[in-house]
Short mmCIF file of C-alpha atoms in Angstrom, two decimals:
data_model
loop_
_atom_site.label_atom_id
_atom_site.label_comp_id
_atom_site.label_asym_id
_atom_site.label_seq_id
_atom_site.Cartn_x
_atom_site.Cartn_y
_atom_site.Cartn_z
CA UNK A 24 147.84 68.29 91.78
CA UNK A 25 144.96 67.54 89.28
CA UNK A 26 144.60 69.63 86.41
CA UNK A 27 141.27 71.27 88.13
CA UNK A 28 143.48 71.78 90.88
CA UNK A 29 146.96 73.46 89.19
CA UNK A 30 144.09 75.36 87.04
CA UNK A 31 142.43 76.63 90.38
CA UNK A 32 145.80 77.97 91.69
CA UNK A 33 146.47 79.66 88.38
CA UNK A 34 142.68 81.66 88.45
CA UNK A 35 144.31 82.60 92.23
CA UNK A 36 147.85 84.12 91.37
CA UNK A 37 146.09 85.89 88.40
CA UNK A 38 143.03 87.39 90.00
CA UNK A 39 142.88 89.97 87.07
CA UNK A 40 143.49 87.92 84.22
CA UNK A 41 140.92 86.26 84.40
CA UNK A 42 138.30 88.22 85.88
CA UNK A 43 139.37 90.07 81.94
CA UNK A 44 138.69 86.46 80.45
CA UNK A 45 135.75 86.36 81.70
CA UNK A 46 134.40 89.76 80.42
CA UNK A 47 135.53 89.36 77.32
CA UNK A 48 133.09 86.17 77.55
CA UNK A 49 130.11 87.95 79.19
CA UNK A 50 130.37 90.70 76.14
CA UNK A 51 129.97 87.38 74.01
CA UNK A 52 127.36 85.70 74.65
CA UNK A 53 125.49 89.74 75.59
CA UNK A 54 126.36 90.56 71.26
CA UNK A 55 125.30 86.48 71.09
CA UNK A 56 122.58 86.98 72.39
CA UNK A 57 121.56 90.20 70.17
CA UNK A 58 121.37 88.32 67.34
CA UNK A 59 118.97 86.21 67.74
CA UNK A 60 115.37 87.58 67.80
CA UNK A 61 112.77 85.05 69.04
CA UNK A 62 109.84 86.59 68.38
CA UNK A 63 110.22 86.13 64.54
CA UNK A 64 107.78 85.33 61.93
CA UNK A 65 109.52 81.28 61.46
CA UNK A 66 107.39 78.48 62.16
CA UNK A 67 110.28 76.34 64.14
CA UNK A 68 113.69 78.32 64.59
CA UNK A 69 113.80 82.16 65.62
CA UNK A 70 114.96 85.27 63.34
CA UNK A 71 118.33 87.58 62.93
CA UNK A 72 118.48 90.41 63.47
CA UNK A 73 121.61 93.73 64.00
CA UNK A 74 121.97 94.78 67.36
CA UNK A 75 121.74 98.60 67.69
CA UNK A 76 124.82 100.58 68.01
CA UNK A 77 123.45 102.44 71.72
CA UNK A 78 122.84 98.76 73.13
CA UNK A 79 126.84 97.25 71.28
CA UNK A 80 127.93 100.06 73.36
CA UNK A 81 126.17 99.76 76.57
CA UNK A 82 127.74 95.46 76.41
CA UNK A 83 131.35 97.03 75.96
CA UNK A 84 130.95 99.72 78.96
CA UNK A 85 129.33 96.72 80.69
CA UNK A 86 131.72 93.87 80.73
CA UNK A 87 134.89 96.61 81.10
CA UNK A 88 134.01 97.20 83.86
CA UNK A 89 133.39 93.27 85.55
CA UNK A 90 137.37 94.14 84.58
CA UNK A 91 137.50 95.27 87.87
CA UNK A 92 134.59 93.64 89.60
CA UNK A 93 137.35 91.68 92.45
CA UNK A 94 139.10 94.92 93.06
CA UNK A 95 135.33 97.33 93.26
CA UNK A 96 132.44 95.13 93.55
CA UNK A 97 129.41 97.64 94.76
CA UNK A 98 131.50 100.85 92.55
CA UNK A 99 131.34 97.51 89.79
CA UNK A 100 127.72 96.98 90.24
CA UNK A 101 126.52 100.49 90.53
CA UNK A 102 128.58 100.67 87.05
CA UNK A 103 126.88 97.73 85.05
CA UNK A 104 123.99 98.84 86.23
CA UNK A 105 124.19 101.71 85.14
CA UNK A 106 123.84 100.88 81.77
CA UNK A 107 121.91 98.26 82.44
CA UNK A 108 119.05 101.17 82.68
CA UNK A 109 119.87 103.05 80.01
CA UNK A 110 119.79 100.09 78.07
CA UNK A 111 116.57 99.36 79.54
CA UNK A 112 114.66 102.40 78.80
CA UNK A 113 115.82 103.69 75.03
CA UNK A 114 116.45 100.16 72.61
CA UNK A 115 113.92 98.91 70.82
CA UNK A 116 114.49 95.82 70.71
CA UNK A 117 116.23 95.38 74.39
CA UNK A 118 119.95 93.93 74.28
CA UNK A 119 120.63 91.58 77.20
CA UNK A 120 123.01 94.21 78.81
CA UNK A 121 121.11 93.29 81.86
CA UNK A 122 123.86 89.67 82.15
CA UNK A 123 126.64 91.94 83.12
CA UNK A 124 123.91 93.21 86.97
CA UNK A 125 123.48 89.62 87.26
CA UNK A 126 127.53 88.62 87.53
CA UNK A 127 128.61 92.66 89.24
CA UNK A 128 125.90 91.41 92.09
CA UNK A 129 126.95 87.92 92.47
CA UNK A 130 130.70 89.14 92.98
CA UNK A 131 129.10 91.87 95.24
CA UNK A 132 126.97 88.50 97.51
CA UNK A 133 129.42 86.50 97.52
CA UNK A 134 132.31 89.27 98.49
CA UNK A 135 130.64 90.74 100.75
CA UNK A 136 128.72 90.34 104.30
CA UNK A 137 125.20 89.02 104.05
CA UNK A 138 123.58 92.22 105.37
CA UNK A 139 125.21 94.44 102.81
CA UNK A 140 124.53 92.24 99.79
CA UNK A 141 121.11 91.20 100.08
CA UNK A 142 120.05 95.25 100.59
CA UNK A 143 122.54 95.78 97.53
CA UNK A 144 119.98 92.60 96.42
CA UNK A 145 116.94 93.67 95.76
CA UNK A 146 118.02 97.59 95.76
CA UNK A 147 119.06 96.16 92.17
CA UNK A 148 116.27 93.77 91.70
CA UNK A 149 113.06 96.15 92.42
CA UNK A 150 114.76 99.23 90.49
CA UNK A 151 116.25 96.81 86.83
CA UNK A 152 113.17 95.29 87.03
CA UNK A 153 109.92 98.71 88.14
CA UNK A 154 111.89 99.97 84.67
CA UNK A 155 112.16 97.90 82.14
CA UNK A 156 108.77 97.13 83.38
CA UNK A 157 107.18 100.56 84.27
CA UNK A 158 109.73 103.27 81.81
CA UNK A 159 110.48 99.65 78.99
CA UNK A 160 108.34 99.52 75.82
CA UNK A 161 107.54 96.45 75.76
CA UNK A 162 104.44 95.28 78.63
CA UNK A 163 105.13 94.75 81.97
CA UNK A 164 104.18 91.89 81.84
CA UNK A 165 106.20 90.30 79.70
CA UNK A 166 108.62 87.41 80.21
CA UNK A 167 111.30 89.38 79.55
CA UNK A 168 110.19 91.35 82.36
CA UNK A 169 109.82 89.09 84.87
CA UNK A 170 112.98 86.67 84.32
CA UNK A 171 115.39 90.02 85.01
CA UNK A 172 113.33 89.85 88.44
CA UNK A 173 114.59 85.47 88.66
CA UNK A 174 118.25 86.78 86.75
CA UNK A 175 118.85 89.36 90.37
CA UNK A 176 117.43 87.06 92.89
CA UNK A 177 119.00 83.78 91.93
CA UNK A 178 122.46 85.98 91.32
CA UNK A 179 121.99 87.54 94.94
CA UNK A 180 120.84 84.27 96.40
CA UNK A 181 124.71 81.64 94.12
CA UNK A 182 126.83 84.65 95.51
CA UNK A 183 125.27 84.72 99.27
CA UNK A 184 126.04 80.89 99.30
CA UNK A 185 129.01 81.11 98.14
CA UNK A 186 130.03 83.02 100.50
CA UNK A 187 128.28 80.80 103.15
CA UNK A 188 130.53 78.08 101.55
CA UNK A 189 133.31 80.18 101.75
CA UNK A 190 133.24 81.20 105.21
CA UNK A 191 132.16 77.87 106.26
CA UNK A 192 135.02 76.01 104.87
CA UNK A 193 138.00 78.56 106.41
CA UNK A 194 136.64 78.50 109.43
CA UNK A 195 137.20 74.75 109.19
CA UNK A 196 140.63 74.61 108.27
CA UNK A 197 141.08 77.31 110.65
CA UNK A 198 139.69 74.75 113.78
CA UNK A 199 141.80 72.23 112.50
CA UNK A 200 144.92 74.36 112.85
CA UNK A 201 144.59 75.08 116.35
CA UNK A 202 142.80 71.99 116.63
CA UNK A 203 146.85 70.73 115.56
CA UNK A 204 149.42 74.13 117.12
CA UNK A 205 146.83 73.03 120.66
CA UNK A 206 148.23 69.29 119.51
CA UNK A 207 151.73 70.11 118.92
CA UNK A 208 152.03 72.54 122.29
CA UNK A 209 150.26 69.81 125.04
CA UNK A 210 152.86 68.12 123.45
CA UNK A 211 155.60 70.56 124.17
CA UNK A 212 154.49 70.46 127.57
CA UNK A 213 153.92 66.99 127.76
CA UNK A 214 157.79 66.67 127.33
CA UNK A 215 159.00 69.16 128.56
CA UNK A 216 156.94 68.03 132.16
CA UNK A 217 158.77 64.01 131.25
CA UNK A 218 162.30 65.22 131.21
CA UNK A 219 160.96 66.91 135.05
CA UNK A 220 160.39 64.69 136.37
CA UNK A 221 163.57 62.44 135.13
CA UNK A 222 165.60 64.74 135.92
CA UNK A 223 164.46 65.06 138.84
CA UNK A 224 164.95 61.08 139.98
CA UNK A 225 167.19 60.74 138.24
CA UNK A 226 169.28 64.07 140.60
CA UNK A 227 167.67 61.25 144.11
CA UNK A 228 168.19 58.29 142.83
CA UNK A 229 172.47 60.02 141.87
CA UNK A 230 172.74 62.42 144.60
CA UNK A 231 171.66 60.06 147.52
CA UNK A 232 173.74 57.56 146.65
CA UNK A 233 177.08 59.86 145.37
CA UNK A 234 176.59 61.66 148.52
CA UNK A 235 176.97 58.23 150.90
CA UNK A 236 180.72 57.02 148.03
CA UNK A 237 181.57 59.89 148.70
CA UNK A 238 181.36 60.11 152.13
CA UNK A 239 182.39 56.10 152.65
CA UNK A 240 185.45 57.00 150.48
CA UNK A 241 186.11 59.62 152.24
CA UNK A 242 187.35 57.05 156.33
CA UNK A 243 188.20 54.88 153.65
CA UNK A 244 191.31 57.31 152.86
CA UNK A 245 191.19 58.53 156.12
CA UNK A 246 191.97 55.04 158.15
CA UNK A 247 193.93 52.43 155.43
CA UNK A 248 197.40 52.72 157.84
CA UNK A 249 196.47 53.39 160.54
CA UNK A 250 193.43 51.37 160.37
CA UNK A 251 192.74 48.42 157.90
CA UNK A 252 189.07 46.47 159.20
CA UNK A 253 187.29 50.43 159.10
CA UNK A 254 188.55 50.96 156.89
CA UNK A 255 186.95 47.72 154.50
CA UNK A 256 183.70 47.91 155.89
CA UNK A 257 183.78 51.77 154.54
CA UNK A 258 184.79 50.11 151.00
CA UNK A 259 182.07 47.31 151.62
CA UNK A 260 179.42 50.99 152.71
CA UNK A 261 180.90 52.23 148.83
CA UNK A 262 180.34 48.84 147.06
CA UNK A 263 176.80 49.25 148.59
CA UNK A 264 175.59 52.54 147.71
CA UNK A 265 177.81 51.71 144.62
CA UNK A 266 175.09 48.24 143.27
CA UNK A 267 171.99 49.91 144.63
CA UNK A 268 172.26 53.45 142.64
CA UNK A 269 173.08 51.15 139.69
CA UNK A 270 169.32 49.32 140.88
CA UNK A 271 167.67 52.78 140.91
CA UNK A 272 169.24 54.28 137.69
CA UNK A 273 168.58 50.69 135.99
CA UNK A 274 165.47 50.72 136.57
CA UNK A 275 164.88 54.12 135.99
CA UNK A 276 166.57 54.26 132.50
CA UNK A 277 164.27 50.91 132.17
CA UNK A 278 160.60 52.68 132.65
CA UNK A 279 161.85 55.21 129.47
CA UNK A 280 161.22 51.46 127.54
CA UNK A 281 158.68 51.05 125.61
CA UNK A 282 155.63 48.88 126.87
CA UNK A 283 156.44 45.41 126.66
CA UNK A 284 160.03 45.42 126.66
CA UNK A 285 160.91 42.03 128.42
CA UNK A 286 164.33 43.33 129.23
CA UNK A 287 162.02 46.18 131.09
CA UNK A 288 162.21 46.51 135.76
CA UNK A 289 159.27 44.91 137.59
CA UNK A 290 160.60 46.32 140.47
CA UNK A 291 158.12 48.32 142.59
CA UNK A 292 159.26 52.01 143.24
CA UNK A 293 160.49 52.52 146.66
CA UNK A 294 158.28 53.55 149.25
CA UNK A 295 157.88 54.58 153.11
CA UNK A 296 158.19 50.20 153.26
CA UNK A 297 161.48 50.51 152.95
CA UNK A 298 162.81 53.67 155.48
CA UNK A 299 164.37 51.12 157.45
CA UNK A 300 167.21 50.39 154.75
CA UNK A 301 166.60 53.62 154.04
CA UNK A 302 167.88 55.50 157.05
CA UNK A 303 170.42 52.12 157.59
CA UNK A 304 172.70 53.41 154.86
CA UNK A 305 173.20 56.90 156.45
CA UNK A 306 173.94 54.82 159.68
CA UNK A 307 176.22 53.51 158.15
CA UNK A 308 178.12 56.29 157.03
CA UNK A 309 178.34 57.98 160.03
CA UNK A 310 175.49 60.36 160.15
CA UNK A 311 172.88 59.07 162.90
CA UNK A 312 169.15 58.75 161.79
CA UNK A 313 166.16 58.72 164.78
CA UNK A 314 163.13 57.18 162.84
CA UNK A 315 160.30 58.61 165.01
CA UNK A 316 156.05 58.83 164.67
CA UNK A 317 156.73 56.37 160.96
CA UNK A 318 153.07 55.23 159.99
CA UNK A 319 154.22 52.11 158.06
CA UNK A 320 150.06 51.47 158.31
CA UNK A 321 148.63 53.56 156.44
CA UNK A 322 148.01 52.41 152.71
CA UNK A 323 149.64 55.57 150.95
CA UNK A 324 148.83 55.62 147.20
CA UNK A 325 151.56 54.68 144.78
CA UNK A 326 153.02 58.64 143.61
CA UNK A 327 152.86 60.63 147.71
CA UNK A 328 154.40 56.65 148.78
CA UNK A 329 156.86 57.60 146.54
CA UNK A 330 156.93 61.81 146.97
CA UNK A 331 157.34 61.18 150.43
CA UNK A 332 160.31 59.22 149.90
CA UNK A 333 161.80 61.07 147.74
CA UNK A 334 161.30 63.27 150.83
CA UNK A 335 163.19 62.30 152.98
CA UNK A 336 165.79 60.45 150.55
CA UNK A 337 166.57 63.43 149.92
CA UNK A 338 166.92 66.32 153.04
CA UNK A 339 168.85 63.36 154.00
CA UNK A 340 170.97 63.05 151.89
CA UNK A 341 171.22 67.36 152.59
CA UNK A 342 171.77 66.86 156.34
CA UNK A 343 174.77 64.47 154.92
CA UNK A 344 176.68 66.51 153.26
CA UNK A 345 175.52 70.30 155.00
CA UNK A 346 175.16 69.26 158.70
CA UNK A 347 178.79 68.93 159.60
CA UNK A 348 179.98 65.42 160.99
CA UNK A 349 178.35 65.52 164.54
CA UNK A 350 175.75 66.01 163.11
CA UNK A 351 171.62 63.67 164.19
CA UNK A 352 168.84 63.47 162.27
CA UNK A 353 165.01 62.41 162.99
CA UNK A 354 162.38 61.47 160.93
CA UNK A 355 159.21 61.06 161.08
CA UNK A 356 156.18 59.87 159.32
CA UNK A 357 152.79 60.85 160.74
CA UNK A 358 148.76 60.95 159.66
CA UNK A 359 146.76 63.96 160.39
CA UNK A 360 143.51 63.84 158.97
CA UNK A 361 143.42 63.58 155.38
CA UNK A 362 147.12 64.01 155.30
CA UNK A 363 150.50 63.09 155.93
CA UNK A 364 152.84 65.55 157.06
CA UNK A 365 157.00 63.89 156.82
CA UNK A 366 159.25 66.25 158.44
CA UNK A 367 163.37 65.44 158.78
CA UNK A 368 164.86 67.74 161.63
CA UNK A 369 168.50 67.92 161.91
CA UNK A 370 170.75 69.79 163.94
CA UNK A 371 173.53 71.40 161.98
CA UNK A 372 174.84 73.69 162.96
CA UNK A 373 171.45 76.23 160.88
CA UNK A 374 172.76 79.34 159.26
CA UNK A 375 175.41 76.86 157.39
CA UNK A 376 173.54 74.20 156.49
CA UNK A 377 171.78 73.00 153.77
CA UNK A 378 172.11 73.69 150.03
CA UNK A 379 174.78 77.40 149.19
CA UNK A 380 174.70 79.95 146.49
CA UNK A 381 175.39 77.60 143.53
CA UNK A 382 173.39 74.35 144.40
CA UNK A 383 172.00 71.85 144.19
CA UNK A 384 168.67 70.78 142.35
CA UNK A 385 168.01 69.43 145.79
CA UNK A 386 164.86 70.73 147.33
CA UNK A 387 163.60 72.58 144.34
CA UNK A 388 163.13 68.51 143.14
CA UNK A 389 161.54 68.09 147.02
CA UNK A 390 158.68 70.83 145.94
CA UNK A 391 158.21 70.17 142.93
CA UNK A 392 156.72 66.74 143.47
CA UNK A 393 155.36 68.29 146.73
CA UNK A 394 152.92 70.82 144.43
CA UNK A 395 152.18 68.05 141.62
CA UNK A 396 150.25 65.65 144.31
CA UNK A 397 148.30 68.81 145.55
CA UNK A 398 150.97 69.58 148.88
CA UNK A 399 153.42 71.66 150.59
CA UNK A 400 157.09 71.59 151.87
CA UNK A 401 158.70 74.28 153.46
CA UNK A 402 162.84 74.12 154.72
CA UNK A 403 164.83 76.21 156.56
CA UNK A 404 167.22 76.99 159.19
CA UNK A 405 165.07 76.12 162.64
CA UNK A 406 165.33 78.73 166.29
CA UNK A 407 168.42 77.76 167.80
CA UNK A 408 170.81 75.67 165.55
CA UNK A 409 169.26 72.91 162.69
CA UNK A 410 167.08 72.39 159.00
CA UNK A 411 164.16 70.85 159.31
CA UNK A 412 162.18 70.04 155.82
CA UNK A 413 158.35 69.75 156.09
CA UNK A 414 156.09 68.73 153.49
CA UNK A 415 152.60 68.11 153.84
CA UNK A 416 150.57 64.79 151.40
CA UNK A 417 146.94 64.47 150.73
CA UNK A 418 146.48 60.77 150.24
CA UNK A 419 143.60 61.29 148.48
CA UNK A 420 144.85 63.94 145.73
CA UNK A 421 143.60 63.65 141.99
CA UNK A 422 146.53 63.74 140.66
CA UNK A 423 147.66 61.31 137.59
CA UNK A 424 150.72 59.47 139.10
CA UNK A 425 151.80 58.43 135.60
CA UNK A 426 155.17 57.62 135.11
CA UNK A 427 155.91 59.62 137.80
CA UNK A 428 158.48 56.20 140.19
CA UNK A 429 162.44 55.63 139.65
#
């Protein structure tokens, strides 16, 4: 910190001491000016005169009032104008008492609003100049009278300019602070959205494959002694599901790597082109899945393609976990106008199906995915038994799909 900045900091910390020093300086200037006689009969130099005791008293009073100029600027202006008027009317030769009124007017103009500053400035200029010209001992056209008008006008203008600059700097600082707060809030919002997206993707990957592993492991344990060949087949499905889970987890975690990382995976995100493969994994786990009306010929945006795949994956996982051993599932993906409609039906036990209270976040994650793309997602029991998941995804959505892949 420079010496000037340290001085400014001390001045802001002790404003009364600064005003007292300013008042002392003004008093010294007024006293020095009062002993100089510019009208002396010398060829090249000014003369010296004895100050009027009344003028010295008025100087002290005016300077003392300036000590309180920050705390009460308008009363201080009134007091300094009053002592200046007394000086202008009564003293001959005239002392520079009006200097304290000039300082007080500058303070008023810099501390108040513009209308107040200009009203008081015009009133002070008019009153002091008129009294000096009309009631003073000197002729109205003397340089001293015109100087009063000029100095009071410059004090009002300078104070208004300082106030305007101070307001401008404050507005810039406030705007910068507001922009910084906005950036921080936006960064926090983006972090929260990214954490939610990562949690949703991890849930979709882990819940699906772990559910299949759980089912196949249960089958293997059940038939291990009596039918070892079927147990081996179930364990093979466990291994396949585990490998798929690891691959998708590796792909998801790879997206968190820095850009340009050579180890980041380049495998495309899953989509409806893998729907048959997804259905086969559930069939291998013992869940009959029928894919009806799958619209393979439609080119979908990457975000919509991924969301449709994840909705089907989560819905089938819920069927596998909650619908019971005799349940069957039916999947359909159709293009209806500007939208793609995804429907997953099953014939499970109806009201008892689906995530129970305190369960996972699968249905919530499905709705979040679809809503983020401007679509709708409904899920609930079917009339007569079973469960239905229905999602409508707009193909030409305007929602950016930044990083929304697994």
